[in-house]
Amino acid sequence: MVIAAHPDDAEFSFGATVARLTGEGAQVTYLIVTDGAQGGEDPTVPARELTATRYAEQRQAARMLGVTDVVFLGLPDGLLNDTPELRLALTREIRRHRPELVLTHQPLRSLQFPIGASHPDHLAVGQAALNAVYPDARNPRAFPELLGEGLPAHRVAEVWVPGHEHTDLLIDVGRTAELKMAAILAHRSQFRGSQDPAADIQWVMERMRGNGPVIGCEYAEAYKRIITDAAAAAGPRPPAARQGAEVPAVAP
């Protein structure tokens, strides 16, 4: 399951990994939290119209990556916080879809990467998603109304968040990097003022290219891997122990 704040976040952050997972037979669900109504620079476009456009673009981009199950929560764009209400909504979907792996936003502000990586909605979704994974989704006493909806507790095995300053997992995406780029460009509403959308996102390809040599491949996506299915999971390994080692992708 990919839990993302906005339409297009899944493609920018995880697109090539998602395509690799679906290509290997995994079933992936997208959970998009906001309505995407702040994702445009023309204030005359009605919010409802922009939301409908962005939802359609997200469905198209998801299909390109092999994802057919897209859930929209429709919460107001730009106003998210890690609230009990958001945790309940995320916990409900985790219990409904029962993923082994969750990919979501990093809950920590990066002071090294461009500021867009730390959009307030990203931080809120990252924090709420981790709280939903642990303890809420696995605890049958959390949000007891979900039991009445036929949604028993569920343990997510792992969470992957964008690595930023904390990378300890690199996934070889040499076969799916170009597909990720095409899926990003499917969000046409986000490039209306651009003379060359493909050039605008070359930084995405360059970032993947920069990650690749670490594990001896052409392109890689970088993550911080969080083992969540045991309360007493092993702590971080020394950097020397994990250099050059790719942990295999885990099917959600």
PDB file of N, CA, C and O in Angstrom, residues 172-242:
ATOM      1  N   ASP A 172      16.878  -1.448  -6.998  1.00  0.00           N
ATOM      2  CA  ASP A 172      17.251  -1.371  -8.408  1.00  0.00           C
ATOM      3  C   ASP A 172      15.991  -1.200  -9.249  1.00  0.00           C
ATOM      4  O   ASP A 172      15.116  -2.065  -9.276  1.00  0.00           O
ATOM      5  N   VAL A 173      15.901  -0.047  -9.926  1.00  0.00           N
ATOM      6  CA  VAL A 173      14.721   0.237 -10.747  1.00  0.00           C
ATOM      7  C   VAL A 173      15.137   0.532 -12.197  1.00  0.00           C
ATOM      8  O   VAL A 173      14.484   1.302 -12.895  1.00  0.00           O
ATOM      9  N   GLY A 174      16.223  -0.096 -12.624  1.00  0.00           N
ATOM     10  CA  GLY A 174      16.715   0.147 -13.972  1.00  0.00           C
ATOM     11  C   GLY A 174      15.689  -0.140 -15.054  1.00  0.00           C
ATOM     12  O   GLY A 174      15.673   0.528 -16.094  1.00  0.00           O
ATOM     13  N   ARG A 175      14.826  -1.113 -14.825  1.00  0.00           N
ATOM     14  CA  ARG A 175      13.840  -1.487 -15.849  1.00  0.00           C
ATOM     15  C   ARG A 175      12.568  -0.645 -15.773  1.00  0.00           C
ATOM     16  O   ARG A 175      11.735  -0.732 -16.688  1.00  0.00           O
ATOM     17  N   THR A 176      12.393   0.129 -14.720  1.00  0.00           N
ATOM     18  CA  THR A 176      11.121   0.852 -14.545  1.00  0.00           C
ATOM     19  C   THR A 176      11.295   2.360 -14.367  1.00  0.00           C
ATOM     20  O   THR A 176      10.310   3.065 -14.188  1.00  0.00           O
ATOM     21  N   ALA A 177      12.515   2.852 -14.416  1.00  0.00           N
ATOM     22  CA  ALA A 177      12.752   4.287 -14.207  1.00  0.00           C
ATOM     23  C   ALA A 177      12.042   5.133 -15.259  1.00  0.00           C
ATOM     24  O   ALA A 177      11.422   6.155 -14.946  1.00  0.00           O
ATOM     25  N   GLU A 178      12.122   4.719 -16.516  1.00  0.00           N
ATOM     26  CA  GLU A 178      11.478   5.485 -17.584  1.00  0.00           C
ATOM     27  C   GLU A 178       9.954   5.456 -17.439  1.00  0.00           C
ATOM     28  O   GLU A 178       9.270   6.448 -17.732  1.00  0.00           O
ATOM     29  N   LEU A 179       9.418   4.347 -16.977  1.00  0.00           N
ATOM     30  CA  LEU A 179       7.975   4.251 -16.760  1.00  0.00           C
ATOM     31  C   LEU A 179       7.535   5.210 -15.658  1.00  0.00           C
ATOM     32  O   LEU A 179       6.471   5.838 -15.752  1.00  0.00           O
ATOM     33  N   LYS A 180       8.349   5.333 -14.620  1.00  0.00           N
ATOM     34  CA  LYS A 180       8.069   6.312 -13.557  1.00  0.00           C
ATOM     35  C   LYS A 180       7.969   7.709 -14.142  1.00  0.00           C
ATOM     36  O   LYS A 180       7.032   8.474 -13.818  1.00  0.00           O
ATOM     37  N   MET A 181       8.905   8.068 -15.010  1.00  0.00           N
ATOM     38  CA  MET A 181       8.901   9.400 -15.595  1.00  0.00           C
ATOM     39  C   MET A 181       7.637   9.637 -16.418  1.00  0.00           C
ATOM     40  O   MET A 181       7.019  10.712 -16.355  1.00  0.00           O
ATOM     41  N   ALA A 182       7.242   8.637 -17.191  1.00  0.00           N
ATOM     42  CA  ALA A 182       6.027   8.758 -17.993  1.00  0.00           C
ATOM     43  C   ALA A 182       4.796   8.917 -17.104  1.00  0.00           C
ATOM     44  O   ALA A 182       3.878   9.693 -17.421  1.00  0.00           O
ATOM     45  N   ALA A 183       4.770   8.197 -15.983  1.00  0.00           N
ATOM     46  CA  ALA A 183       3.627   8.292 -15.077  1.00  0.00           C
ATOM     47  C   ALA A 183       3.552   9.669 -14.418  1.00  0.00           C
ATOM     48  O   ALA A 183       2.459  10.216 -14.199  1.00  0.00           O
ATOM     49  N   ILE A 184       4.700  10.250 -14.086  1.00  0.00           N
ATOM     50  CA  ILE A 184       4.696  11.614 -13.545  1.00  0.00           C
ATOM     51  C   ILE A 184       4.101  12.579 -14.562  1.00  0.00           C
ATOM     52  O   ILE A 184       3.274  13.445 -14.227  1.00  0.00           O
ATOM     53  N   LEU A 185       4.491  12.440 -15.808  1.00  0.00           N
ATOM     54  CA  LEU A 185       4.016  13.348 -16.856  1.00  0.00           C
ATOM     55  C   LEU A 185       2.528  13.156 -17.151  1.00  0.00           C
ATOM     56  O   LEU A 185       1.908  14.025 -17.775  1.00  0.00           O
ATOM     57  N   ALA A 186       1.942  12.050 -16.705  1.00  0.00           N
ATOM     58  CA  ALA A 186       0.502  11.856 -16.857  1.00  0.00           C
ATOM     59  C   ALA A 186      -0.291  12.860 -16.034  1.00  0.00           C
ATOM     60  O   ALA A 186      -1.473  13.092 -16.299  1.00  0.00           O
ATOM     61  N   HIS A 187       0.354  13.479 -15.048  1.00  0.00           N
ATOM     62  CA  HIS A 187      -0.302  14.520 -14.239  1.00  0.00           C
ATOM     63  C   HIS A 187      -0.192  15.849 -14.993  1.00  0.00           C
ATOM     64  O   HIS A 187       0.479  16.790 -14.556  1.00  0.00           O
ATOM     65  N   ARG A 188      -0.885  15.923 -16.119  1.00  0.00           N
ATOM     66  CA  ARG A 188      -0.712  17.052 -17.037  1.00  0.00           C
ATOM     67  C   ARG A 188      -1.104  18.392 -16.432  1.00  0.00           C
ATOM     68  O   ARG A 188      -0.546  19.431 -16.795  1.00  0.00           O
ATOM     69  N   SER A 189      -2.053  18.389 -15.521  1.00  0.00           N
ATOM     70  CA  SER A 189      -2.491  19.653 -14.918  1.00  0.00           C
ATOM     71  C   SER A 189      -1.373  20.339 -14.147  1.00  0.00           C
ATOM     72  O   SER A 189      -1.421  21.556 -13.923  1.00  0.00           O
ATOM     73  N   GLN A 190      -0.366  19.582 -13.747  1.00  0.00           N
ATOM     74  CA  GLN A 190       0.722  20.132 -12.953  1.00  0.00           C
ATOM     75  C   GLN A 190       1.834  20.730 -13.821  1.00  0.00           C
ATOM     76  O   GLN A 190       2.810  21.270 -13.284  1.00  0.00           O
ATOM     77  N   PHE A 191       1.664  20.671 -15.136  1.00  0.00           N
ATOM     78  CA  PHE A 191       2.689  21.182 -16.053  1.00  0.00           C
ATOM     79  C   PHE A 191       2.117  22.182 -17.064  1.00  0.00           C
ATOM     80  O   PHE A 191       2.721  22.432 -18.091  1.00  0.00           O
ATOM     81  N   ARG A 192       0.965  22.741 -16.764  1.00  0.00           N
ATOM     82  CA  ARG A 192       0.294  23.598 -17.748  1.00  0.00           C
ATOM     83  C   ARG A 192       1.106  24.835 -18.111  1.00  0.00           C
ATOM     84  O   ARG A 192       1.006  25.345 -19.211  1.00  0.00           O
ATOM     85  N   GLY A 193       1.891  25.329 -17.197  1.00  0.00           N
ATOM     86  CA  GLY A 193       2.692  26.516 -17.500  1.00  0.00           C
ATOM     87  C   GLY A 193       4.087  26.207 -17.993  1.00  0.00           C
ATOM     88  O   GLY A 193       4.898  27.119 -18.168  1.00  0.00           O
ATOM     89  N   SER A 194       4.376  24.938 -18.244  1.00  0.00           N
ATOM     90  CA  SER A 194       5.728  24.526 -18.611  1.00  0.00           C
ATOM     91  C   SER A 194       5.900  24.470 -20.117  1.00  0.00           C
ATOM     92  O   SER A 194       5.030  23.985 -20.848  1.00  0.00           O
ATOM     93  N   GLN A 195       7.057  24.919 -20.586  1.00  0.00           N
ATOM     94  CA  GLN A 195       7.413  24.790 -21.997  1.00  0.00           C
ATOM     95  C   GLN A 195       7.929  23.390 -22.315  1.00  0.00           C
ATOM     96  O   GLN A 195       7.815  22.928 -23.452  1.00  0.00           O
ATOM     97  N   ASP A 196       8.489  22.720 -21.321  1.00  0.00           N
ATOM     98  CA  ASP A 196       9.078  21.394 -21.546  1.00  0.00           C
ATOM     99  C   ASP A 196       8.966  20.573 -20.261  1.00  0.00           C
ATOM    100  O   ASP A 196       9.919  20.488 -19.475  1.00  0.00           O
ATOM    101  N   PRO A 197       7.798  19.950 -20.016  1.00  0.00           N
ATOM    102  CA  PRO A 197       7.609  19.181 -18.782  1.00  0.00           C
ATOM    103  C   PRO A 197       8.661  18.109 -18.560  1.00  0.00           C
ATOM    104  O   PRO A 197       9.110  17.899 -17.424  1.00  0.00           O
ATOM    105  N   ALA A 198       9.068  17.423 -19.628  1.00  0.00           N
ATOM    106  CA  ALA A 198      10.061  16.360 -19.469  1.00  0.00           C
ATOM    107  C   ALA A 198      11.368  16.904 -18.924  1.00  0.00           C
ATOM    108  O   ALA A 198      12.028  16.284 -18.084  1.00  0.00           O
ATOM    109  N   ALA A 199      11.770  18.102 -19.402  1.00  0.00           N
ATOM    110  CA  ALA A 199      12.996  18.717 -18.898  1.00  0.00           C
ATOM    111  C   ALA A 199      12.841  19.137 -17.442  1.00  0.00           C
ATOM    112  O   ALA A 199      13.806  19.060 -16.664  1.00  0.00           O
ATOM    113  N   ASP A 200      11.630  19.553 -17.086  1.00  0.00           N
ATOM    114  CA  ASP A 200      11.395  20.013 -15.708  1.00  0.00           C
ATOM    115  C   ASP A 200      11.609  18.921 -14.679  1.00  0.00           C
ATOM    116  O   ASP A 200      11.911  19.213 -13.515  1.00  0.00           O
ATOM    117  N   ILE A 201      11.417  17.676 -15.087  1.00  0.00           N
ATOM    118  CA  ILE A 201      11.537  16.588 -14.108  1.00  0.00           C
ATOM    119  C   ILE A 201      12.784  15.740 -14.329  1.00  0.00           C
ATOM    120  O   ILE A 201      12.883  14.649 -13.770  1.00  0.00           O
ATOM    121  N   GLN A 202      13.744  16.233 -15.081  1.00  0.00           N
ATOM    122  CA  GLN A 202      14.982  15.479 -15.262  1.00  0.00           C
ATOM    123  C   GLN A 202      15.729  15.271 -13.950  1.00  0.00           C
ATOM    124  O   GLN A 202      16.501  14.322 -13.818  1.00  0.00           O
ATOM    125  N   TRP A 203      15.480  16.149 -12.990  1.00  0.00           N
ATOM    126  CA  TRP A 203      16.120  15.972 -11.687  1.00  0.00           C
ATOM    127  C   TRP A 203      15.710  14.647 -11.043  1.00  0.00           C
ATOM    128  O   TRP A 203      16.486  14.047 -10.286  1.00  0.00           O
ATOM    129  N   VAL A 204      14.505  14.174 -11.347  1.00  0.00           N
ATOM    130  CA  VAL A 204      14.044  12.902 -10.794  1.00  0.00           C
ATOM    131  C   VAL A 204      14.919  11.771 -11.328  1.00  0.00           C
ATOM    132  O   VAL A 204      15.381  10.904 -10.580  1.00  0.00           O
ATOM    133  N   MET A 205      15.153  11.776 -12.643  1.00  0.00           N
ATOM    134  CA  MET A 205      16.000  10.749 -13.250  1.00  0.00           C
ATOM    135  C   MET A 205      17.436  10.848 -12.745  1.00  0.00           C
ATOM    136  O   MET A 205      18.081   9.822 -12.463  1.00  0.00           O
ATOM    137  N   GLU A 206      17.927  12.069 -12.595  1.00  0.00           N
ATOM    138  CA  GLU A 206      19.301  12.245 -12.123  1.00  0.00           C
ATOM    139  C   GLU A 206      19.454  11.755 -10.688  1.00  0.00           C
ATOM    140  O   GLU A 206      20.501  11.199 -10.329  1.00  0.00           O
ATOM    141  N   ARG A 207      18.440  11.960  -9.880  1.00  0.00           N
ATOM    142  CA  ARG A 207      18.514  11.456  -8.500  1.00  0.00           C
ATOM    143  C   ARG A 207      18.579   9.936  -8.496  1.00  0.00           C
ATOM    144  O   ARG A 207      19.377   9.326  -7.760  1.00  0.00           O
ATOM    145  N   MET A 208      17.746   9.282  -9.309  1.00  0.00           N
ATOM    146  CA  MET A 208      17.795   7.822  -9.381  1.00  0.00           C
ATOM    147  C   MET A 208      19.135   7.355  -9.946  1.00  0.00           C
ATOM    148  O   MET A 208      19.694   6.350  -9.490  1.00  0.00           O
ATOM    149  N   ARG A 209      19.662   8.088 -10.938  1.00  0.00           N
ATOM    150  CA  ARG A 209      20.951   7.735 -11.514  1.00  0.00           C
ATOM    151  C   ARG A 209      22.059   7.867 -10.467  1.00  0.00           C
ATOM    152  O   ARG A 209      22.987   7.055 -10.420  1.00  0.00           O
ATOM    153  N   GLY A 210      21.971   8.874  -9.628  1.00  0.00           N
ATOM    154  CA  GLY A 210      22.973   9.061  -8.585  1.00  0.00           C
ATOM    155  C   GLY A 210      22.944   7.970  -7.532  1.00  0.00           C
ATOM    156  O   GLY A 210      23.984   7.625  -6.943  1.00  0.00           O
ATOM    157  N   ASN A 211      21.757   7.402  -7.286  1.00  0.00           N
ATOM    158  CA  ASN A 211      21.644   6.317  -6.308  1.00  0.00           C
ATOM    159  C   ASN A 211      22.193   4.996  -6.837  1.00  0.00           C
ATOM    160  O   ASN A 211      22.681   4.157  -6.072  1.00  0.00           O
ATOM    161  N   GLY A 212      22.081   4.781  -8.153  1.00  0.00           N
ATOM    162  CA  GLY A 212      22.381   3.481  -8.733  1.00  0.00           C
ATOM    163  C   GLY A 212      23.754   2.922  -8.443  1.00  0.00           C
ATOM    164  O   GLY A 212      23.886   1.747  -8.043  1.00  0.00           O
ATOM    165  N   PRO A 213      24.833   3.704  -8.634  1.00  0.00           N
ATOM    166  CA  PRO A 213      26.174   3.137  -8.448  1.00  0.00           C
ATOM    167  C   PRO A 213      26.441   2.582  -7.048  1.00  0.00           C
ATOM    168  O   PRO A 213      27.321   1.740  -6.880  1.00  0.00           O
ATOM    169  N   VAL A 214      25.676   3.039  -6.062  1.00  0.00           N
ATOM    170  CA  VAL A 214      25.888   2.540  -4.694  1.00  0.00           C
ATOM    171  C   VAL A 214      25.668   1.038  -4.625  1.00  0.00           C
ATOM    172  O   VAL A 214      26.331   0.331  -3.857  1.00  0.00           O
ATOM    173  N   ILE A 215      24.726   0.530  -5.438  1.00  0.00           N
ATOM    174  CA  ILE A 215      24.460  -0.909  -5.427  1.00  0.00           C
ATOM    175  C   ILE A 215      24.774  -1.540  -6.784  1.00  0.00           C
ATOM    176  O   ILE A 215      24.327  -2.646  -7.087  1.00  0.00           O
ATOM    177  N   GLY A 216      25.535  -0.813  -7.618  1.00  0.00           N
ATOM    178  CA  GLY A 216      26.005  -1.384  -8.860  1.00  0.00           C
ATOM    179  C   GLY A 216      24.972  -1.524  -9.952  1.00  0.00           C
ATOM    180  O   GLY A 216      25.018  -2.476 -10.738  1.00  0.00           O
ATOM    181  N   CYS A 217      24.023  -0.581 -10.016  1.00  0.00           N
ATOM    182  CA  CYS A 217      23.028  -0.613 -11.079  1.00  0.00           C
ATOM    183  C   CYS A 217      22.921   0.788 -11.686  1.00  0.00           C
ATOM    184  O   CYS A 217      23.585   1.727 -11.237  1.00  0.00           O
ATOM    185  N   GLU A 218      22.087   0.923 -12.702  1.00  0.00           N
ATOM    186  CA  GLU A 218      21.996   2.211 -13.390  1.00  0.00           C
ATOM    187  C   GLU A 218      21.121   3.214 -12.639  1.00  0.00           C
ATOM    188  O   GLU A 218      21.480   4.388 -12.510  1.00  0.00           O
ATOM    189  N   TYR A 219      19.967   2.736 -12.148  1.00  0.00           N
ATOM    190  CA  TYR A 219      19.027   3.613 -11.450  1.00  0.00           C
ATOM    191  C   TYR A 219      18.524   2.912 -10.196  1.00  0.00           C
ATOM    192  O   TYR A 219      18.277   1.700 -10.204  1.00  0.00           O
ATOM    193  N   ALA A 220      18.342   3.685  -9.120  1.00  0.00           N
ATOM    194  CA  ALA A 220      17.802   3.111  -7.888  1.00  0.00           C
ATOM    195  C   ALA A 220      16.962   4.156  -7.169  1.00  0.00           C
ATOM    196  O   ALA A 220      17.213   5.360  -7.273  1.00  0.00           O
ATOM    197  N   GLU A 221      15.970   3.674  -6.432  1.00  0.00           N
ATOM    198  CA  GLU A 221      15.205   4.542  -5.541  1.00  0.00           C
ATOM    199  C   GLU A 221      15.651   4.265  -4.108  1.00  0.00           C
ATOM    200  O   GLU A 221      15.945   3.118  -3.744  1.00  0.00           O
ATOM    201  N   ALA A 222      15.710   5.339  -3.305  1.00  0.00           N
ATOM    202  CA  ALA A 222      16.312   5.274  -1.971  1.00  0.00           C
ATOM    203  C   ALA A 222      15.254   5.389  -0.881  1.00  0.00           C
ATOM    204  O   ALA A 222      14.356   6.233  -0.962  1.00  0.00           O
ATOM    205  N   TYR A 223      15.408   4.561   0.147  1.00  0.00           N
ATOM    206  CA  TYR A 223      14.431   4.515   1.232  1.00  0.00           C
ATOM    207  C   TYR A 223      15.109   4.378   2.597  1.00  0.00           C
ATOM    208  O   TYR A 223      16.247   3.915   2.702  1.00  0.00           O
ATOM    209  N   LYS A 224      14.350   4.718   3.610  1.00  0.00           N
ATOM    210  CA  LYS A 224      14.602   4.295   4.981  1.00  0.00           C
ATOM    211  C   LYS A 224      13.614   3.173   5.268  1.00  0.00           C
ATOM    212  O   LYS A 224      12.392   3.355   5.144  1.00  0.00           O
ATOM    213  N   ARG A 225      14.139   2.000   5.607  1.00  0.00           N
ATOM    214  CA  ARG A 225      13.319   0.815   5.855  1.00  0.00           C
ATOM    215  C   ARG A 225      13.045   0.686   7.347  1.00  0.00           C
ATOM    216  O   ARG A 225      13.975   0.689   8.163  1.00  0.00           O
ATOM    217  N   ILE A 226      11.771   0.533   7.692  1.00  0.00           N
ATOM    218  CA  ILE A 226      11.360   0.410   9.088  1.00  0.00           C
ATOM    219  C   ILE A 226      10.674  -0.938   9.260  1.00  0.00           C
ATOM    220  O   ILE A 226       9.634  -1.199   8.648  1.00  0.00           O
ATOM    221  N   ILE A 227      11.267  -1.811  10.063  1.00  0.00           N
ATOM    222  CA  ILE A 227      10.672  -3.121  10.346  1.00  0.00           C
ATOM    223  C   ILE A 227       9.632  -2.928  11.437  1.00  0.00           C
ATOM    224  O   ILE A 227       9.944  -2.447  12.529  1.00  0.00           O
ATOM    225  N   THR A 228       8.391  -3.312  11.154  1.00  0.00           N
ATOM    226  CA  THR A 228       7.302  -2.957  12.072  1.00  0.00           C
ATOM    227  C   THR A 228       6.531  -4.145  12.620  1.00  0.00           C
ATOM    228  O   THR A 228       5.654  -3.959  13.460  1.00  0.00           O
ATOM    229  N   ASP A 229       6.827  -5.375  12.171  1.00  0.00           N
ATOM    230  CA  ASP A 229       5.978  -6.487  12.588  1.00  0.00           C
ATOM    231  C   ASP A 229       6.383  -7.105  13.912  1.00  0.00           C
ATOM    232  O   ASP A 229       5.801  -8.083  14.344  1.00  0.00           O
ATOM    233  N   ALA A 230       7.418  -6.542  14.561  1.00  0.00           N
ATOM    234  CA  ALA A 230       7.816  -7.028  15.885  1.00  0.00           C
ATOM    235  C   ALA A 230       8.195  -5.842  16.755  1.00  0.00           C
ATOM    236  O   ALA A 230       8.921  -4.952  16.331  1.00  0.00           O
ATOM    237  N   ALA A 231       7.694  -5.832  17.976  1.00  0.00           N
ATOM    238  CA  ALA A 231       7.979  -4.711  18.866  1.00  0.00           C
ATOM    239  C   ALA A 231       9.451  -4.637  19.221  1.00  0.00           C
ATOM    240  O   ALA A 231       9.971  -3.568  19.546  1.00  0.00           O
ATOM    241  N   ALA A 232      10.150  -5.772  19.178  1.00  0.00           N
ATOM    242  CA  ALA A 232      11.556  -5.823  19.570  1.00  0.00           C
ATOM    243  C   ALA A 232      12.450  -6.075  18.366  1.00  0.00           C
ATOM    244  O   ALA A 232      13.414  -6.811  18.438  1.00  0.00           O
ATOM    245  N   ALA A 233      12.123  -5.465  17.221  1.00  0.00           N
ATOM    246  CA  ALA A 233      12.950  -5.650  16.034  1.00  0.00           C
ATOM    247  C   ALA A 233      14.346  -5.104  16.275  1.00  0.00           C
ATOM    248  O   ALA A 233      14.558  -4.201  17.084  1.00  0.00           O
ATOM    249  N   ALA A 234      15.313  -5.659  15.551  1.00  0.00           N
ATOM    250  CA  ALA A 234      16.695  -5.207  15.696  1.00  0.00           C
ATOM    251  C   ALA A 234      16.826  -3.736  15.332  1.00  0.00           C
ATOM    252  O   ALA A 234      16.126  -3.230  14.461  1.00  0.00           O
ATOM    253  N   GLY A 235      17.724  -3.047  15.989  1.00  0.00           N
ATOM    254  CA  GLY A 235      17.969  -1.631  15.712  1.00  0.00           C
ATOM    255  C   GLY A 235      18.829  -1.431  14.491  1.00  0.00           C
ATOM    256  O   GLY A 235      19.138  -2.385  13.756  1.00  0.00           O
ATOM    257  N   PRO A 236      19.252  -0.204  14.250  1.00  0.00           N
ATOM    258  CA  PRO A 236      20.044   0.097  13.044  1.00  0.00           C
ATOM    259  C   PRO A 236      21.349  -0.671  13.023  1.00  0.00           C
ATOM    260  O   PRO A 236      21.974  -0.920  14.050  1.00  0.00           O
ATOM    261  N   ARG A 237      21.756  -1.050  11.805  1.00  0.00           N
ATOM    262  CA  ARG A 237      23.056  -1.684  11.625  1.00  0.00           C
ATOM    263  C   ARG A 237      24.108  -0.620  11.383  1.00  0.00           C
ATOM    264  O   ARG A 237      23.802   0.447  10.854  1.00  0.00           O
ATOM    265  N   PRO A 238      25.359  -0.877  11.746  1.00  0.00           N
ATOM    266  CA  PRO A 238      26.422   0.080  11.433  1.00  0.00           C
ATOM    267  C   PRO A 238      26.496   0.319   9.938  1.00  0.00           C
ATOM    268  O   PRO A 238      26.243  -0.603   9.149  1.00  0.00           O
ATOM    269  N   PRO A 239      26.828   1.528   9.510  1.00  0.00           N
ATOM    270  CA  PRO A 239      26.879   1.825   8.066  1.00  0.00           C
ATOM    271  C   PRO A 239      27.718   0.849   7.271  1.00  0.00           C
ATOM    272  O   PRO A 239      27.350   0.458   6.173  1.00  0.00           O
ATOM    273  N   ALA A 240      28.850   0.388   7.813  1.00  0.00           N
ATOM    274  CA  ALA A 240      29.731  -0.517   7.073  1.00  0.00           C
ATOM    275  C   ALA A 240      29.046  -1.838   6.763  1.00  0.00           C
ATOM    276  O   ALA A 240      29.358  -2.502   5.783  1.00  0.00           O
ATOM    277  N   ALA A 241      28.093  -2.209   7.585  1.00  0.00           N
ATOM    278  CA  ALA A 241      27.433  -3.495   7.406  1.00  0.00           C
ATOM    279  C   ALA A 241      26.402  -3.475   6.298  1.00  0.00           C
ATOM    280  O   ALA A 241      25.975  -4.513   5.833  1.00  0.00           O
ATOM    281  N   ARG A 242      25.969  -2.275   5.862  1.00  0.00           N
ATOM    282  CA  ARG A 242      24.910  -2.230   4.881  1.00  0.00           C
ATOM    283  C   ARG A 242      25.336  -1.596   3.564  1.00  0.00           C
ATOM    284  O   ARG A 242      24.539  -1.478   2.645  1.00  0.00           O
TER     285      ARG A 242
END
